Coordinates of C-alpha atoms in Angstrom, one line a residue:
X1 CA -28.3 8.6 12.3
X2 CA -29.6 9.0 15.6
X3 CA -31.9 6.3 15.2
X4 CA -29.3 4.1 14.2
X5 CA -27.3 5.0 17.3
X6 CA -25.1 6.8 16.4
X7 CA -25.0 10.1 18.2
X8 CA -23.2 12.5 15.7
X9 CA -22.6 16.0 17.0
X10 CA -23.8 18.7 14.4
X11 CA -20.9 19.1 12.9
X12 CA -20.6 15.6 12.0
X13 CA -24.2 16.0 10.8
X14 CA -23.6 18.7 9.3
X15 CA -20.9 17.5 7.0
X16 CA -22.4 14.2 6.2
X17 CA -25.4 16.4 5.2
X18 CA -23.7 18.2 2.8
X19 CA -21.6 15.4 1.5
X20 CA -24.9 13.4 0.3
X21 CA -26.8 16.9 -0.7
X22 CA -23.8 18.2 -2.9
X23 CA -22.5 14.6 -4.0
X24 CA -19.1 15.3 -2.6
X25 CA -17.0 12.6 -1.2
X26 CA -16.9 13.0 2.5
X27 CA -13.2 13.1 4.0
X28 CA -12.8 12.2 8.2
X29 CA -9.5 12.4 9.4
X30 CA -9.3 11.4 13.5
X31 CA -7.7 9.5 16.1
X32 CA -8.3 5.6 15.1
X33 CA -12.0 4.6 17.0
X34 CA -13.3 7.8 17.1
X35 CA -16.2 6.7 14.6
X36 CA -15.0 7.2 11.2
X37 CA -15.6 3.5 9.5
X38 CA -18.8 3.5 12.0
X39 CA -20.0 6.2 9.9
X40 CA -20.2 4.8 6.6
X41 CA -21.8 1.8 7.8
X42 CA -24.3 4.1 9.6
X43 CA -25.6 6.0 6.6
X44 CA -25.1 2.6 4.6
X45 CA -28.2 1.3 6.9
X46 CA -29.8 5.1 6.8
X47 CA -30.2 4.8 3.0
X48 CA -30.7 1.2 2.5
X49 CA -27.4 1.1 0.4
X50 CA -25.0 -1.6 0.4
X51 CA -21.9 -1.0 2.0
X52 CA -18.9 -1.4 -0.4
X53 CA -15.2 -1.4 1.6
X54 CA -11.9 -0.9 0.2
X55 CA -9.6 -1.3 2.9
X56 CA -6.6 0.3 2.0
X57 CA -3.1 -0.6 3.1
X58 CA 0.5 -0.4 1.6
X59 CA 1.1 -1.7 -1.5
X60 CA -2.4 -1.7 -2.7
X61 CA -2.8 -1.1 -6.4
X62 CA -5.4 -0.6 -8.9
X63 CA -5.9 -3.8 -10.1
X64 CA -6.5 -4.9 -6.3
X65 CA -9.0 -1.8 -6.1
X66 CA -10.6 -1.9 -9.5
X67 CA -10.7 -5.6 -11.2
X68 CA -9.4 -8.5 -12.6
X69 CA -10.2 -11.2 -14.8
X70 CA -10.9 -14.9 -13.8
X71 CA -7.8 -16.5 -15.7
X72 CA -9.2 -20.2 -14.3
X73 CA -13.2 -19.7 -15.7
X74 CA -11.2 -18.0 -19.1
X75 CA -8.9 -21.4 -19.3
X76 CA -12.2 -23.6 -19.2
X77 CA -14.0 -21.4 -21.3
X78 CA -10.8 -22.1 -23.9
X79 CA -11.1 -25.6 -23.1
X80 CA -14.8 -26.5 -23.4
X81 CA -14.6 -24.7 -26.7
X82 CA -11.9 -26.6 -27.7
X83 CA -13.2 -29.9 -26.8
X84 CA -16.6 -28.7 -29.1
X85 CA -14.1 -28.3 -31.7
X86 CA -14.9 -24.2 -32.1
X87 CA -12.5 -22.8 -34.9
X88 CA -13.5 -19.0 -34.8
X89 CA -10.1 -17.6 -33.1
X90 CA -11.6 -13.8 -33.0
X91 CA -14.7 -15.1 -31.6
X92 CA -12.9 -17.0 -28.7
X93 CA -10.7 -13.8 -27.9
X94 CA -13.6 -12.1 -27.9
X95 CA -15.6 -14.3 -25.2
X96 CA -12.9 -14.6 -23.1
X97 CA -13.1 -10.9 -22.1
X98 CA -16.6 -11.1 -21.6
X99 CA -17.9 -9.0 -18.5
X100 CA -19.1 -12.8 -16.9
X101 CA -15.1 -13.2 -16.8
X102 CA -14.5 -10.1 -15.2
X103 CA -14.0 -9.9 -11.2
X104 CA -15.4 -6.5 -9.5
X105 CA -12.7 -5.2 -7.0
X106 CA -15.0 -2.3 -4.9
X107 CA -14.3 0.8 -7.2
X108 CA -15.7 -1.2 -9.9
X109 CA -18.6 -2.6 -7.4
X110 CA -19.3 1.3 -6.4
X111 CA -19.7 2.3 -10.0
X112 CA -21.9 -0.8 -10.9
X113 CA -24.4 -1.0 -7.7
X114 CA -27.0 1.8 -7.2
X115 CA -27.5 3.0 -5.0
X116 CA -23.9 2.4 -2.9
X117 CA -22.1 3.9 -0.3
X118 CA -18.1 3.5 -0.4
X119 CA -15.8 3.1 1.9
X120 CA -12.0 3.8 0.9
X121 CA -10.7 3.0 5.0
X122 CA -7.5 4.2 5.9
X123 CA -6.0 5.9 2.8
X124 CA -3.2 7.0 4.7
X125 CA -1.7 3.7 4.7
X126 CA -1.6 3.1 0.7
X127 CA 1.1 4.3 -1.7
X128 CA 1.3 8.4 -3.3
X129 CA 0.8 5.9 -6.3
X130 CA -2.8 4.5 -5.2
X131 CA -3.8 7.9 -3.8
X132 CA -3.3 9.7 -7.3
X133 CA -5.5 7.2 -8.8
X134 CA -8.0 7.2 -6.5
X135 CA -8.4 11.1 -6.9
X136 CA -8.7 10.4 -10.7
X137 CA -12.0 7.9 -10.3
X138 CA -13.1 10.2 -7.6
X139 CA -13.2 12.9 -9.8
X140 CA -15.8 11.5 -12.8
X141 CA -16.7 7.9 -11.4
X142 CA -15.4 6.4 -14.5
X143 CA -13.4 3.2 -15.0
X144 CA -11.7 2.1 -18.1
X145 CA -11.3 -1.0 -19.0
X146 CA -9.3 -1.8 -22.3
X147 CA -11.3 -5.3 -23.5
X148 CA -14.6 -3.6 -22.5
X149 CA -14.6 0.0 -23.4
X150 CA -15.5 3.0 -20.3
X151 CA -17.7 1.8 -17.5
X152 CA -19.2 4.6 -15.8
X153 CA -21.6 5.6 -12.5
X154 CA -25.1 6.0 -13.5
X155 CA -25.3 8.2 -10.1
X156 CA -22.5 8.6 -8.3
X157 CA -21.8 6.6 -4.8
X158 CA -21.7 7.8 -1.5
X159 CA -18.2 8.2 -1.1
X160 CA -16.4 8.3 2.4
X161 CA -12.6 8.6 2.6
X162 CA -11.2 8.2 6.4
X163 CA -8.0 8.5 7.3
X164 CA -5.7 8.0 10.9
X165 CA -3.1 10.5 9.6
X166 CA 0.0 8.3 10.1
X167 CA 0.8 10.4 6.9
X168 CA -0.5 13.5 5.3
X169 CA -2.7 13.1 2.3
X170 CA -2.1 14.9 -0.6
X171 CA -4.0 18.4 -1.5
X172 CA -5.6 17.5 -4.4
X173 CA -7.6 14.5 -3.3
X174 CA -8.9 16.7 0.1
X175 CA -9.6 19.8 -2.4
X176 CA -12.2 16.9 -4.0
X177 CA -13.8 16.0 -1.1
X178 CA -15.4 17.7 2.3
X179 CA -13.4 18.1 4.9
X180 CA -14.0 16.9 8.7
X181 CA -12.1 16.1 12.1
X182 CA -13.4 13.8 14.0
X183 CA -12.4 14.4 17.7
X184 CA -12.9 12.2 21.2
X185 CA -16.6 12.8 22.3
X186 CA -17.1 15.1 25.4
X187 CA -17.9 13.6 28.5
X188 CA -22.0 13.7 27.8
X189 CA -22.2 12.5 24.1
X190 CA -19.5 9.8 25.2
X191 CA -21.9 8.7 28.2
X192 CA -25.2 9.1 25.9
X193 CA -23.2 6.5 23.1
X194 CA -22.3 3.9 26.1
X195 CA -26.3 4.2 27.4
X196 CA -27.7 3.9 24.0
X197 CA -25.2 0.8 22.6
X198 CA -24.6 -1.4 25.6
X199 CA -28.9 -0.7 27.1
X200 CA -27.4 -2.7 30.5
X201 CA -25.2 -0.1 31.1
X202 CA -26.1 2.2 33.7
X203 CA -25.5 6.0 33.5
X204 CA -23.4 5.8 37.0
X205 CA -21.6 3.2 35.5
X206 CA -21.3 5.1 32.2
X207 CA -20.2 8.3 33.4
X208 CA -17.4 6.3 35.5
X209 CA -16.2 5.2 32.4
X210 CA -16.1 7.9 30.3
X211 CA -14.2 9.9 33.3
X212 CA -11.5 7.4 33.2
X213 CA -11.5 6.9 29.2
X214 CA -11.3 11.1 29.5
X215 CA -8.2 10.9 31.5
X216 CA -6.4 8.7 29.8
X217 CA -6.6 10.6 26.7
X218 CA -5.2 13.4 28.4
X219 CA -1.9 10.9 29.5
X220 CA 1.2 10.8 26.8
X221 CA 0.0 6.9 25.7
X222 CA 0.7 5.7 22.6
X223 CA -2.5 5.3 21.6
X224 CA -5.8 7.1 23.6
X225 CA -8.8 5.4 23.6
X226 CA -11.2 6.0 21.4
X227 CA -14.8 5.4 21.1
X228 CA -14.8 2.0 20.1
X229 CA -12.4 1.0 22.9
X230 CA -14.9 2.5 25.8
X231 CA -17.3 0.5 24.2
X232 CA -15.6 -2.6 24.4
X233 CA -14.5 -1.9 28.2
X234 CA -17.6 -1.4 29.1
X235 CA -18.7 -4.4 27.7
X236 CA -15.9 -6.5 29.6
X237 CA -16.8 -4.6 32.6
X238 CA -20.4 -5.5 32.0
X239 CA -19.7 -9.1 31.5
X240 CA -18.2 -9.8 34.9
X241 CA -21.6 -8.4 36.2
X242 CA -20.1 -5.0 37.5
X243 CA -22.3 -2.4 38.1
X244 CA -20.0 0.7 39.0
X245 CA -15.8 0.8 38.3
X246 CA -13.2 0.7 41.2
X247 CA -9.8 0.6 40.8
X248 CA -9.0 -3.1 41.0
X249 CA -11.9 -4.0 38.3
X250 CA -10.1 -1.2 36.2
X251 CA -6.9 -3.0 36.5
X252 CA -8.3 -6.4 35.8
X253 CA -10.0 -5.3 32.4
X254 CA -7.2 -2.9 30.9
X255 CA -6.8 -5.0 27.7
X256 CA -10.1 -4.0 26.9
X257 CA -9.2 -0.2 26.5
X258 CA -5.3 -0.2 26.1
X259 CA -3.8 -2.1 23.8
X260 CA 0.0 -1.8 24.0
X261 CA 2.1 -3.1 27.0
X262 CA 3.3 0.3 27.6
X263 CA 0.4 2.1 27.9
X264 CA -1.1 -0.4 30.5
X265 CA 2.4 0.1 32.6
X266 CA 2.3 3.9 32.2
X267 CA -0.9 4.1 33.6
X268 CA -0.7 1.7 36.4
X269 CA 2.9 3.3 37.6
X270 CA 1.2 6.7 37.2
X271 CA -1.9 5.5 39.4
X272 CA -4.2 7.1 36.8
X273 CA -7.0 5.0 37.6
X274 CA -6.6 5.3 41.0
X275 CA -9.8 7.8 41.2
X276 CA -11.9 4.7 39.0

């Protein structure tokens, strides 16, 4: 993973090891940008397995997640045989729930593609409906599909789950899966990630940033950045051709690492950049 920049601590490692070497979907809960969705898409490259997403939000049902049938190619299908003057009724029924009709929603995708890694992002924000469903694929990477009979994973995907915790996920569907908390990097891993992302970033720089970003997680914001928005600060800062942080740069780029009104006001009021 390392060579693919991302600078898991051995926990991290740890767990995604045992996720791939047991065949165990791997479960992240964390603060949103703390590298969850990063890490899919870093083992993704790692084994040279497409990356398949479901992004999960509320409302989301199976037929969203699993498949559907192209009702516009099965209507020409009907029509074109028509016109050619076919007779066969069976027959037609029959060809119009062929698997060229059938649209592949990711779980379906997962099961079909080998090797695959899968991403179900965010399940906290879909239904107790979706979730029970999704523990029931999880559980023998098998789909049914009434027209076609059972479709099921030659090897089973790389499964990662990741979840923000705006609610708390059911029991069962963490008792299936290995269980990890991501948490803010400490000061040295979080300068090391800046260093190795954004190469024109120097460590003084780096280290001023990751200070800052530290001390604003400690604040009561609404949300703390993570990760991803010390990236993306240090990348505005980097932009504007700064080589170290003062205050007034750190007050000119604040969109870049706090995103709600309230947080930017809180801060300035409260002078914690004061010391950038």
């Amino acid at each position: 993973m390392e060579e693919r920049d991302y600078l898991a601590d051995e926990g991290l490692a740890t767990a995604a090891f045992l996720a791939l070497k047991m065949g165990r979907p791997l479960f992240l809960e964390g603060e949103a940008g703390v590298g969850k969705t990063e890490l899919a898409k870093t083992l993704s490259a790692v084994l040279d397995a497409p990356l398949i997403r479901l992004q999960c939000y509320e409302g989301l049902d199976a037929a969203q997640a699993l498949y559907d049938w192209d009702f516009a190619r099965q209507l020409l299908h009907l029509k074109a045989a028509e016109a050619v003057g076919a007779a066969d009724v069976r027959a037609l029924e029959g060809e119009i729930y062929d698997r060229r009709f059938l649209i592949a929603r990711p779980l379906l995708r997962a099961l079909e593609v080998q090797p695959a890694v899968l991403l179900v992002d965010e399940i906290d924000r879909a239904d107790d409906e979706f979730e029970a469903f999704l523990l029931e694929v999880l559980s023998d990477f098998t789909i049914s599909i009434p027209e076609l009979g059972t479709i099921a994973a030659a090897a089973p995907p790389v499964v990662v789950v990741t979840s923000n915790r705006t609610r708390e996920v059911h029991d069962a569907l963490k008792r299936r899966c290995l269980y990890h908390w991501l948490e803010h990097p400490g000061f040295d891993r979080e300068v090391a990630i800046l260093t190795r992302r954004l190469p024109a970033c120097t460590e003084t720089l780096a280290a001023q940033v990751a200070r800052a970003a530290a001390r604003l997680r400690e604040a009561d914001l609404v949300k703390p950045p993570g990760i991803a928005e010390t990236l993306d600060w240090t990348e505005a800062l980097l932009t504007l051709g700064a080589a170290e942080l003062n205050p007034d740069l750190a007050a000119a780029t604040l969109g870049a690492v706090l995103k709600y009104r309230e947080d930017q006001q809180f801060t300035v009021k409260n002078g914690l950049l004061r010391d950038a």
